[in-house]
Amino acid sequence: DTGVSQDPRHKITKRGQNVTFRCDPISEHNRLYWYRQTLGQGPEFLTYFQNEAQLEKSRLLSDRFSAERPKGSFSTLEIQRTEQGDSAMYLCASSLDRQGQGYTFGSGTRLTVV
Amino acid sequence: QQQVKQSPQSLIVQKGGISIINCAYENTAFDYFPWYQQFPGKGPALLIAIRPDVSEKKEGRFTISFNKSAKQFSLHIMDSQPGDSATYFCAATQRSNDYKLSFGAGTTVTVRA
């Protein structure tokens, strides 16, 4: 297990289309986080899971966004009816329970909405 | 609102010099302060972190100084090398908030050879 894997690395989509991203966390990590990073800014928290349970969603996550983590393993983040403002890097991170120092980020999915 | 304020936005330092990045926070409930290093096209990677009961932590060429009363902390990169050229983010989090990270806006460090 070499770390957190995200797929795809890059996605270009037309406004109004739906997109889905996948994150594979480190296998023994039971917490999985999604963050969004826009150009020149730090990552912003979107949502997180403990095992398969989604524990919190940021107000940044509009109704067009949905995240799942079936069986507590990989996670998907779907954006419906994409808008140009959704263009950003979507980062996934995993950690072992409450070890705040145990965050490992993936390399992210760069979304461009044209 | 941004819970962690970071400065400067960018800095240029000569090889061998010292890079200093400053951060300030308001939420006194924060109990863990990590610094992340990010290279273009990569996710942030944990560099060094400190808890508020310690005033300084050093790992190799990287040192965090922490001032609890002023609610400020800083990263010092000693003997800066071209390979240190990256964007650095300070962050803050708390156990009671399940360690969700609040990031600063980032500092782009360029080390000139």
mmCIF file of C-alpha atoms in Angstrom:
data_model
loop_
_atom_site.group_PDB
_atom_site.id
_atom_site.type_symbol
_atom_site.label_atom_id
_atom_site.label_comp_id
_atom_site.label_asym_id
_atom_site.label_seq_id
_atom_site.Cartn_x
_atom_site.Cartn_y
_atom_site.Cartn_z
ATOM 1 C CA ASP A 1 0.000 0.000 0.000
ATOM 2 C CA THR A 2 1.781 3.098 -1.254
ATOM 3 C CA GLY A 3 -0.532 5.816 -0.012
ATOM 4 C CA VAL A 4 -3.780 7.538 -0.907
ATOM 5 C CA SER A 5 -4.723 7.097 -4.548
ATOM 6 C CA GLN A 6 -7.055 9.388 -6.471
ATOM 7 C CA ASP A 7 -8.524 8.896 -9.903
ATOM 8 C CA PRO A 8 -8.621 10.581 -12.335
ATOM 9 C CA ARG A 9 -5.741 12.998 -11.911
ATOM 10 C CA HIS A 10 -7.294 15.481 -14.298
ATOM 11 C CA LYS A 11 -10.842 15.959 -15.539
ATOM 12 C CA ILE A 12 -12.107 18.508 -18.039
ATOM 13 C CA THR A 13 -15.859 18.677 -18.356
ATOM 14 C CA LYS A 14 -18.462 20.912 -19.900
ATOM 15 C CA ARG A 15 -20.682 22.992 -17.674
ATOM 16 C CA GLY A 16 -23.795 21.070 -16.736
ATOM 17 C CA GLN A 17 -22.217 17.628 -16.926
ATOM 18 C CA ASN A 18 -21.879 15.251 -13.976
ATOM 19 C CA VAL A 19 -18.477 14.075 -12.789
ATOM 20 C CA THR A 20 -17.366 11.450 -10.283
ATOM 21 C CA PHE A 21 -14.010 11.130 -8.557
ATOM 22 C CA ARG A 22 -12.636 8.158 -6.703
ATOM 23 C CA CYS A 23 -10.356 7.951 -3.684
ATOM 24 C CA ASP A 24 -8.650 4.834 -2.374
ATOM 25 C CA PRO A 25 -7.327 5.478 1.146
ATOM 26 C CA ILE A 26 -4.546 3.714 2.977
ATOM 27 C CA SER A 27 -6.074 0.333 3.745
ATOM 28 C CA GLU A 28 -5.904 0.422 7.547
ATOM 29 C CA HIS A 29 -7.144 4.026 7.795
ATOM 30 C CA ASN A 30 -10.755 4.246 8.881
ATOM 31 C CA ARG A 31 -11.172 8.003 8.415
ATOM 32 C CA LEU A 32 -11.451 9.560 4.990
ATOM 33 C CA TYR A 33 -11.654 13.290 4.282
ATOM 34 C CA TRP A 34 -12.424 15.325 1.165
ATOM 35 C CA TYR A 35 -10.995 18.817 0.740
ATOM 36 C CA ARG A 36 -11.191 21.324 -2.102
ATOM 37 C CA GLN A 37 -8.301 23.591 -3.067
ATOM 38 C CA THR A 38 -8.635 26.535 -5.408
ATOM 39 C CA LEU A 39 -5.677 28.275 -7.006
ATOM 40 C CA GLY A 40 -3.598 30.214 -4.508
ATOM 41 C CA GLN A 41 -5.576 29.038 -1.491
ATOM 42 C CA GLY A 42 -5.249 26.412 1.170
ATOM 43 C CA PRO A 43 -7.448 23.330 1.104
ATOM 44 C CA GLU A 44 -10.960 23.697 2.516
ATOM 45 C CA PHE A 45 -12.800 20.902 4.292
ATOM 46 C CA LEU A 46 -15.758 19.394 2.440
ATOM 47 C CA THR A 47 -16.781 16.196 4.210
ATOM 48 C CA TYR A 48 -15.459 13.175 6.059
ATOM 49 C CA PHE A 49 -16.242 9.567 6.828
ATOM 50 C CA GLN A 50 -15.487 7.221 9.647
ATOM 51 C CA ASN A 51 -15.682 3.805 8.049
ATOM 52 C CA GLU A 52 -18.826 3.969 5.895
ATOM 53 C CA ALA A 53 -20.588 6.668 7.941
ATOM 54 C CA GLN A 54 -20.511 10.235 6.632
ATOM 55 C CA LEU A 55 -20.090 12.251 9.826
ATOM 56 C CA GLU A 56 -20.093 15.837 8.617
ATOM 57 C CA LYS A 57 -20.658 17.917 5.512
ATOM 58 C CA SER A 58 -19.368 21.460 5.141
ATOM 59 C CA ARG A 59 -21.742 24.192 4.049
ATOM 60 C CA LEU A 60 -19.423 24.447 1.031
ATOM 61 C CA LEU A 61 -20.946 21.172 -0.140
ATOM 62 C CA SER A 62 -24.057 22.218 -2.028
ATOM 63 C CA ASP A 63 -26.878 19.824 -2.918
ATOM 64 C CA ARG A 64 -25.109 19.146 -6.205
ATOM 65 C CA PHE A 65 -22.330 17.368 -4.342
ATOM 66 C CA SER A 66 -22.619 13.897 -2.905
ATOM 67 C CA ALA A 67 -20.046 11.613 -1.380
ATOM 68 C CA GLU A 68 -20.172 7.960 -0.501
ATOM 69 C CA ARG A 69 -17.913 5.409 1.077
ATOM 70 C CA PRO A 70 -19.556 2.027 0.615
ATOM 71 C CA LYS A 71 -18.191 -0.708 2.855
ATOM 72 C CA GLY A 72 -15.797 1.758 4.451
ATOM 73 C CA SER A 73 -13.154 1.322 1.786
ATOM 74 C CA PHE A 74 -12.870 3.588 -1.261
ATOM 75 C CA SER A 75 -14.894 6.785 -1.541
ATOM 76 C CA THR A 76 -16.512 8.615 -4.433
ATOM 77 C CA LEU A 77 -17.322 12.293 -4.759
ATOM 78 C CA GLU A 78 -19.931 13.187 -7.368
ATOM 79 C CA ILE A 79 -20.710 16.655 -8.635
ATOM 80 C CA GLN A 80 -23.933 17.033 -10.575
ATOM 81 C CA ARG A 81 -24.639 19.820 -13.070
ATOM 82 C CA THR A 82 -21.123 21.193 -12.818
ATOM 83 C CA GLU A 83 -20.547 24.938 -12.771
ATOM 84 C CA GLN A 84 -17.421 26.911 -13.612
ATOM 85 C CA GLY A 85 -17.031 27.712 -9.926
ATOM 86 C CA ASP A 86 -16.517 24.010 -9.240
ATOM 87 C CA SER A 87 -13.135 24.176 -10.991
ATOM 88 C CA ALA A 88 -10.590 23.250 -8.313
ATOM 89 C CA MET A 89 -8.309 20.526 -7.030
ATOM 90 C CA TYR A 90 -10.255 17.933 -5.050
ATOM 91 C CA LEU A 91 -8.062 16.316 -2.427
ATOM 92 C CA CYS A 92 -8.710 13.151 -0.494
ATOM 93 C CA ALA A 93 -6.946 12.299 2.758
ATOM 94 C CA SER A 94 -7.105 9.402 5.147
ATOM 95 C CA SER A 95 -6.098 8.872 8.750
ATOM 96 C CA LEU A 96 -6.307 6.320 11.485
ATOM 97 C CA ASP A 97 -9.212 7.228 13.741
ATOM 98 C CA ARG A 98 -8.467 10.260 15.894
ATOM 99 C CA GLN A 99 -4.798 10.613 15.094
ATOM 100 C CA GLY A 100 -4.771 14.172 13.848
ATOM 101 C CA GLN A 101 -1.150 13.834 12.971
ATOM 102 C CA GLY A 102 -1.815 10.838 10.773
ATOM 103 C CA TYR A 103 -3.277 12.611 7.759
ATOM 104 C CA THR A 104 -2.044 11.386 4.383
ATOM 105 C CA PHE A 105 -3.227 13.298 1.326
ATOM 106 C CA GLY A 106 -3.567 11.968 -2.179
ATOM 107 C CA SER A 107 -2.290 13.889 -5.185
ATOM 108 C CA GLY A 108 -5.764 15.178 -5.952
ATOM 109 C CA THR A 109 -8.076 15.377 -8.938
ATOM 110 C CA ARG A 110 -7.824 18.622 -10.902
ATOM 111 C CA LEU A 111 -11.292 19.527 -12.242
ATOM 112 C CA THR A 112 -11.703 22.110 -14.976
ATOM 113 C CA VAL A 113 -15.239 23.081 -15.971
ATOM 114 C CA VAL A 114 -15.427 24.794 -19.364
ATOM 115 C CA GLN B 1 -14.069 32.990 7.635
ATOM 116 C CA GLN B 2 -10.427 31.992 7.476
ATOM 117 C CA GLN B 3 -9.457 30.684 10.885
ATOM 118 C CA VAL B 4 -5.729 30.726 10.232
ATOM 119 C CA LYS B 5 -3.982 33.736 8.713
ATOM 120 C CA GLN B 6 -0.642 33.143 6.984
ATOM 121 C CA SER B 7 2.035 35.507 5.744
ATOM 122 C CA PRO B 8 3.857 36.292 3.554
ATOM 123 C CA GLN B 9 2.109 35.130 0.398
ATOM 124 C CA SER B 10 5.470 34.443 -1.211
ATOM 125 C CA LEU B 11 9.146 34.811 -0.472
ATOM 126 C CA ILE B 12 12.429 34.401 -2.254
ATOM 127 C CA VAL B 13 15.540 33.329 -0.385
ATOM 128 C CA GLN B 14 19.096 32.589 -1.426
ATOM 129 C CA LYS B 15 20.482 29.099 -1.036
ATOM 130 C CA GLY B 16 21.722 28.714 2.505
ATOM 131 C CA GLY B 17 19.456 31.441 3.829
ATOM 132 C CA ILE B 18 16.614 31.272 6.325
ATOM 133 C CA SER B 19 12.950 31.236 5.296
ATOM 134 C CA ILE B 20 10.408 32.382 7.875
ATOM 135 C CA ILE B 21 6.656 31.937 7.517
ATOM 136 C CA ASN B 22 4.207 33.258 10.084
ATOM 137 C CA CYS B 23 0.712 32.177 11.049
ATOM 138 C CA ALA B 24 -1.885 33.469 13.489
ATOM 139 C CA TYR B 25 -5.093 31.949 14.787
ATOM 140 C CA GLU B 26 -8.062 32.973 16.908
ATOM 141 C CA ASN B 27 -9.627 29.740 18.087
ATOM 142 C CA THR B 28 -8.027 28.858 21.426
ATOM 143 C CA ALA B 29 -9.545 25.372 21.204
ATOM 144 C CA PHE B 30 -7.027 24.411 18.514
ATOM 145 C CA ASP B 31 -4.677 21.811 19.979
ATOM 146 C CA TYR B 32 -2.542 20.673 17.060
ATOM 147 C CA PHE B 33 -0.675 22.806 14.551
ATOM 148 C CA PRO B 34 0.821 21.034 11.516
ATOM 149 C CA TRP B 35 2.757 22.450 8.605
ATOM 150 C CA TYR B 36 2.336 20.979 5.156
ATOM 151 C CA GLN B 37 4.619 21.176 2.120
ATOM 152 C CA GLN B 38 3.080 21.000 -1.328
ATOM 153 C CA PHE B 39 4.832 20.628 -4.667
ATOM 154 C CA PRO B 40 3.052 21.444 -7.941
ATOM 155 C CA GLY B 41 0.650 18.674 -8.953
ATOM 156 C CA LYS B 42 0.922 16.927 -5.601
ATOM 157 C CA GLY B 43 -1.141 16.819 -2.471
ATOM 158 C CA PRO B 44 0.090 18.432 0.756
ATOM 159 C CA ALA B 45 2.558 16.370 2.757
ATOM 160 C CA LEU B 46 3.003 16.701 6.511
ATOM 161 C CA LEU B 47 6.303 18.390 7.274
ATOM 162 C CA ILE B 48 6.343 19.043 11.008
ATOM 163 C CA ALA B 49 3.746 19.677 13.713
ATOM 164 C CA ILE B 50 3.512 21.042 17.238
ATOM 165 C CA ARG B 51 1.111 20.987 20.169
ATOM 166 C CA PRO B 52 0.482 24.136 22.247
ATOM 167 C CA ASP B 53 2.222 22.838 25.365
ATOM 168 C CA VAL B 54 5.572 23.145 23.575
ATOM 169 C CA SER B 55 7.195 26.420 22.511
ATOM 170 C CA GLU B 56 9.537 25.017 19.893
ATOM 171 C CA LYS B 57 10.009 21.886 17.860
ATOM 172 C CA LYS B 58 12.899 21.131 15.563
ATOM 173 C CA GLU B 59 13.230 18.435 12.930
ATOM 174 C CA GLY B 60 16.354 18.687 10.838
ATOM 175 C CA ARG B 61 16.413 22.088 9.121
ATOM 176 C CA PHE B 62 12.772 22.817 9.991
ATOM 177 C CA THR B 63 11.750 24.493 13.263
ATOM 178 C CA ILE B 64 8.346 25.539 14.536
ATOM 179 C CA SER B 65 8.183 28.346 17.085
ATOM 180 C CA PHE B 66 4.920 28.591 19.001
ATOM 181 C CA ASN B 67 3.656 31.535 21.061
ATOM 182 C CA LYS B 68 0.464 30.479 22.817
ATOM 183 C CA SER B 69 -0.268 33.839 24.447
ATOM 184 C CA ALA B 70 0.034 35.669 21.126
ATOM 185 C CA LYS B 71 -1.780 32.874 19.250
ATOM 186 C CA GLN B 72 0.975 32.816 16.676
ATOM 187 C CA PHE B 73 3.307 30.201 15.293
ATOM 188 C CA SER B 74 5.985 30.225 12.656
ATOM 189 C CA LEU B 75 8.051 27.929 10.488
ATOM 190 C CA HIS B 76 11.768 28.508 10.064
ATOM 191 C CA ILE B 77 13.613 26.747 7.266
ATOM 192 C CA MET B 78 17.316 26.891 7.975
ATOM 193 C CA ASP B 79 20.014 26.515 5.302
ATOM 194 C CA SER B 80 17.331 26.696 2.581
ATOM 195 C CA GLN B 81 17.975 24.491 -0.448
ATOM 196 C CA PRO B 82 16.560 24.660 -4.002
ATOM 197 C CA GLY B 83 14.654 21.439 -3.249
ATOM 198 C CA ASP B 84 12.755 23.344 -0.544
ATOM 199 C CA SER B 85 11.062 25.445 -3.235
ATOM 200 C CA ALA B 86 7.395 24.645 -2.687
ATOM 201 C CA THR B 87 4.209 26.032 -1.188
ATOM 202 C CA TYR B 88 3.946 25.764 2.575
ATOM 203 C CA PHE B 89 0.684 25.729 4.466
ATOM 204 C CA CYS B 90 0.187 26.154 8.164
ATOM 205 C CA ALA B 91 -2.896 24.524 9.612
ATOM 206 C CA ALA B 92 -4.704 24.143 12.879
ATOM 207 C CA THR B 93 -7.086 21.560 14.209
ATOM 208 C CA GLN B 94 -8.580 20.184 17.391
ATOM 209 C CA ARG B 95 -9.396 16.765 18.736
ATOM 210 C CA SER B 96 -12.921 17.825 19.662
ATOM 211 C CA ASN B 97 -13.580 18.691 16.012
ATOM 212 C CA ASP B 98 -12.376 15.293 14.812
ATOM 213 C CA TYR B 99 -9.179 16.850 13.532
ATOM 214 C CA LYS B 100 -10.686 18.645 10.564
ATOM 215 C CA LEU B 101 -7.909 20.905 9.316
ATOM 216 C CA SER B 102 -8.183 24.682 8.899
ATOM 217 C CA PHE B 103 -5.467 25.797 6.510
ATOM 218 C CA GLY B 104 -3.755 29.108 5.971
ATOM 219 C CA ALA B 105 -3.668 30.504 2.428
ATOM 220 C CA GLY B 106 -0.147 29.267 1.781
ATOM 221 C CA THR B 107 3.323 30.712 1.192
ATOM 222 C CA THR B 108 5.233 30.022 -1.987
ATOM 223 C CA VAL B 109 8.932 29.733 -1.198
ATOM 224 C CA THR B 110 11.495 30.063 -3.962
ATOM 225 C CA VAL B 111 15.109 29.222 -3.127
ATOM 226 C CA ARG B 112 17.595 30.724 -5.572
ATOM 227 C CA ALA B 113 20.794 28.798 -6.161
#
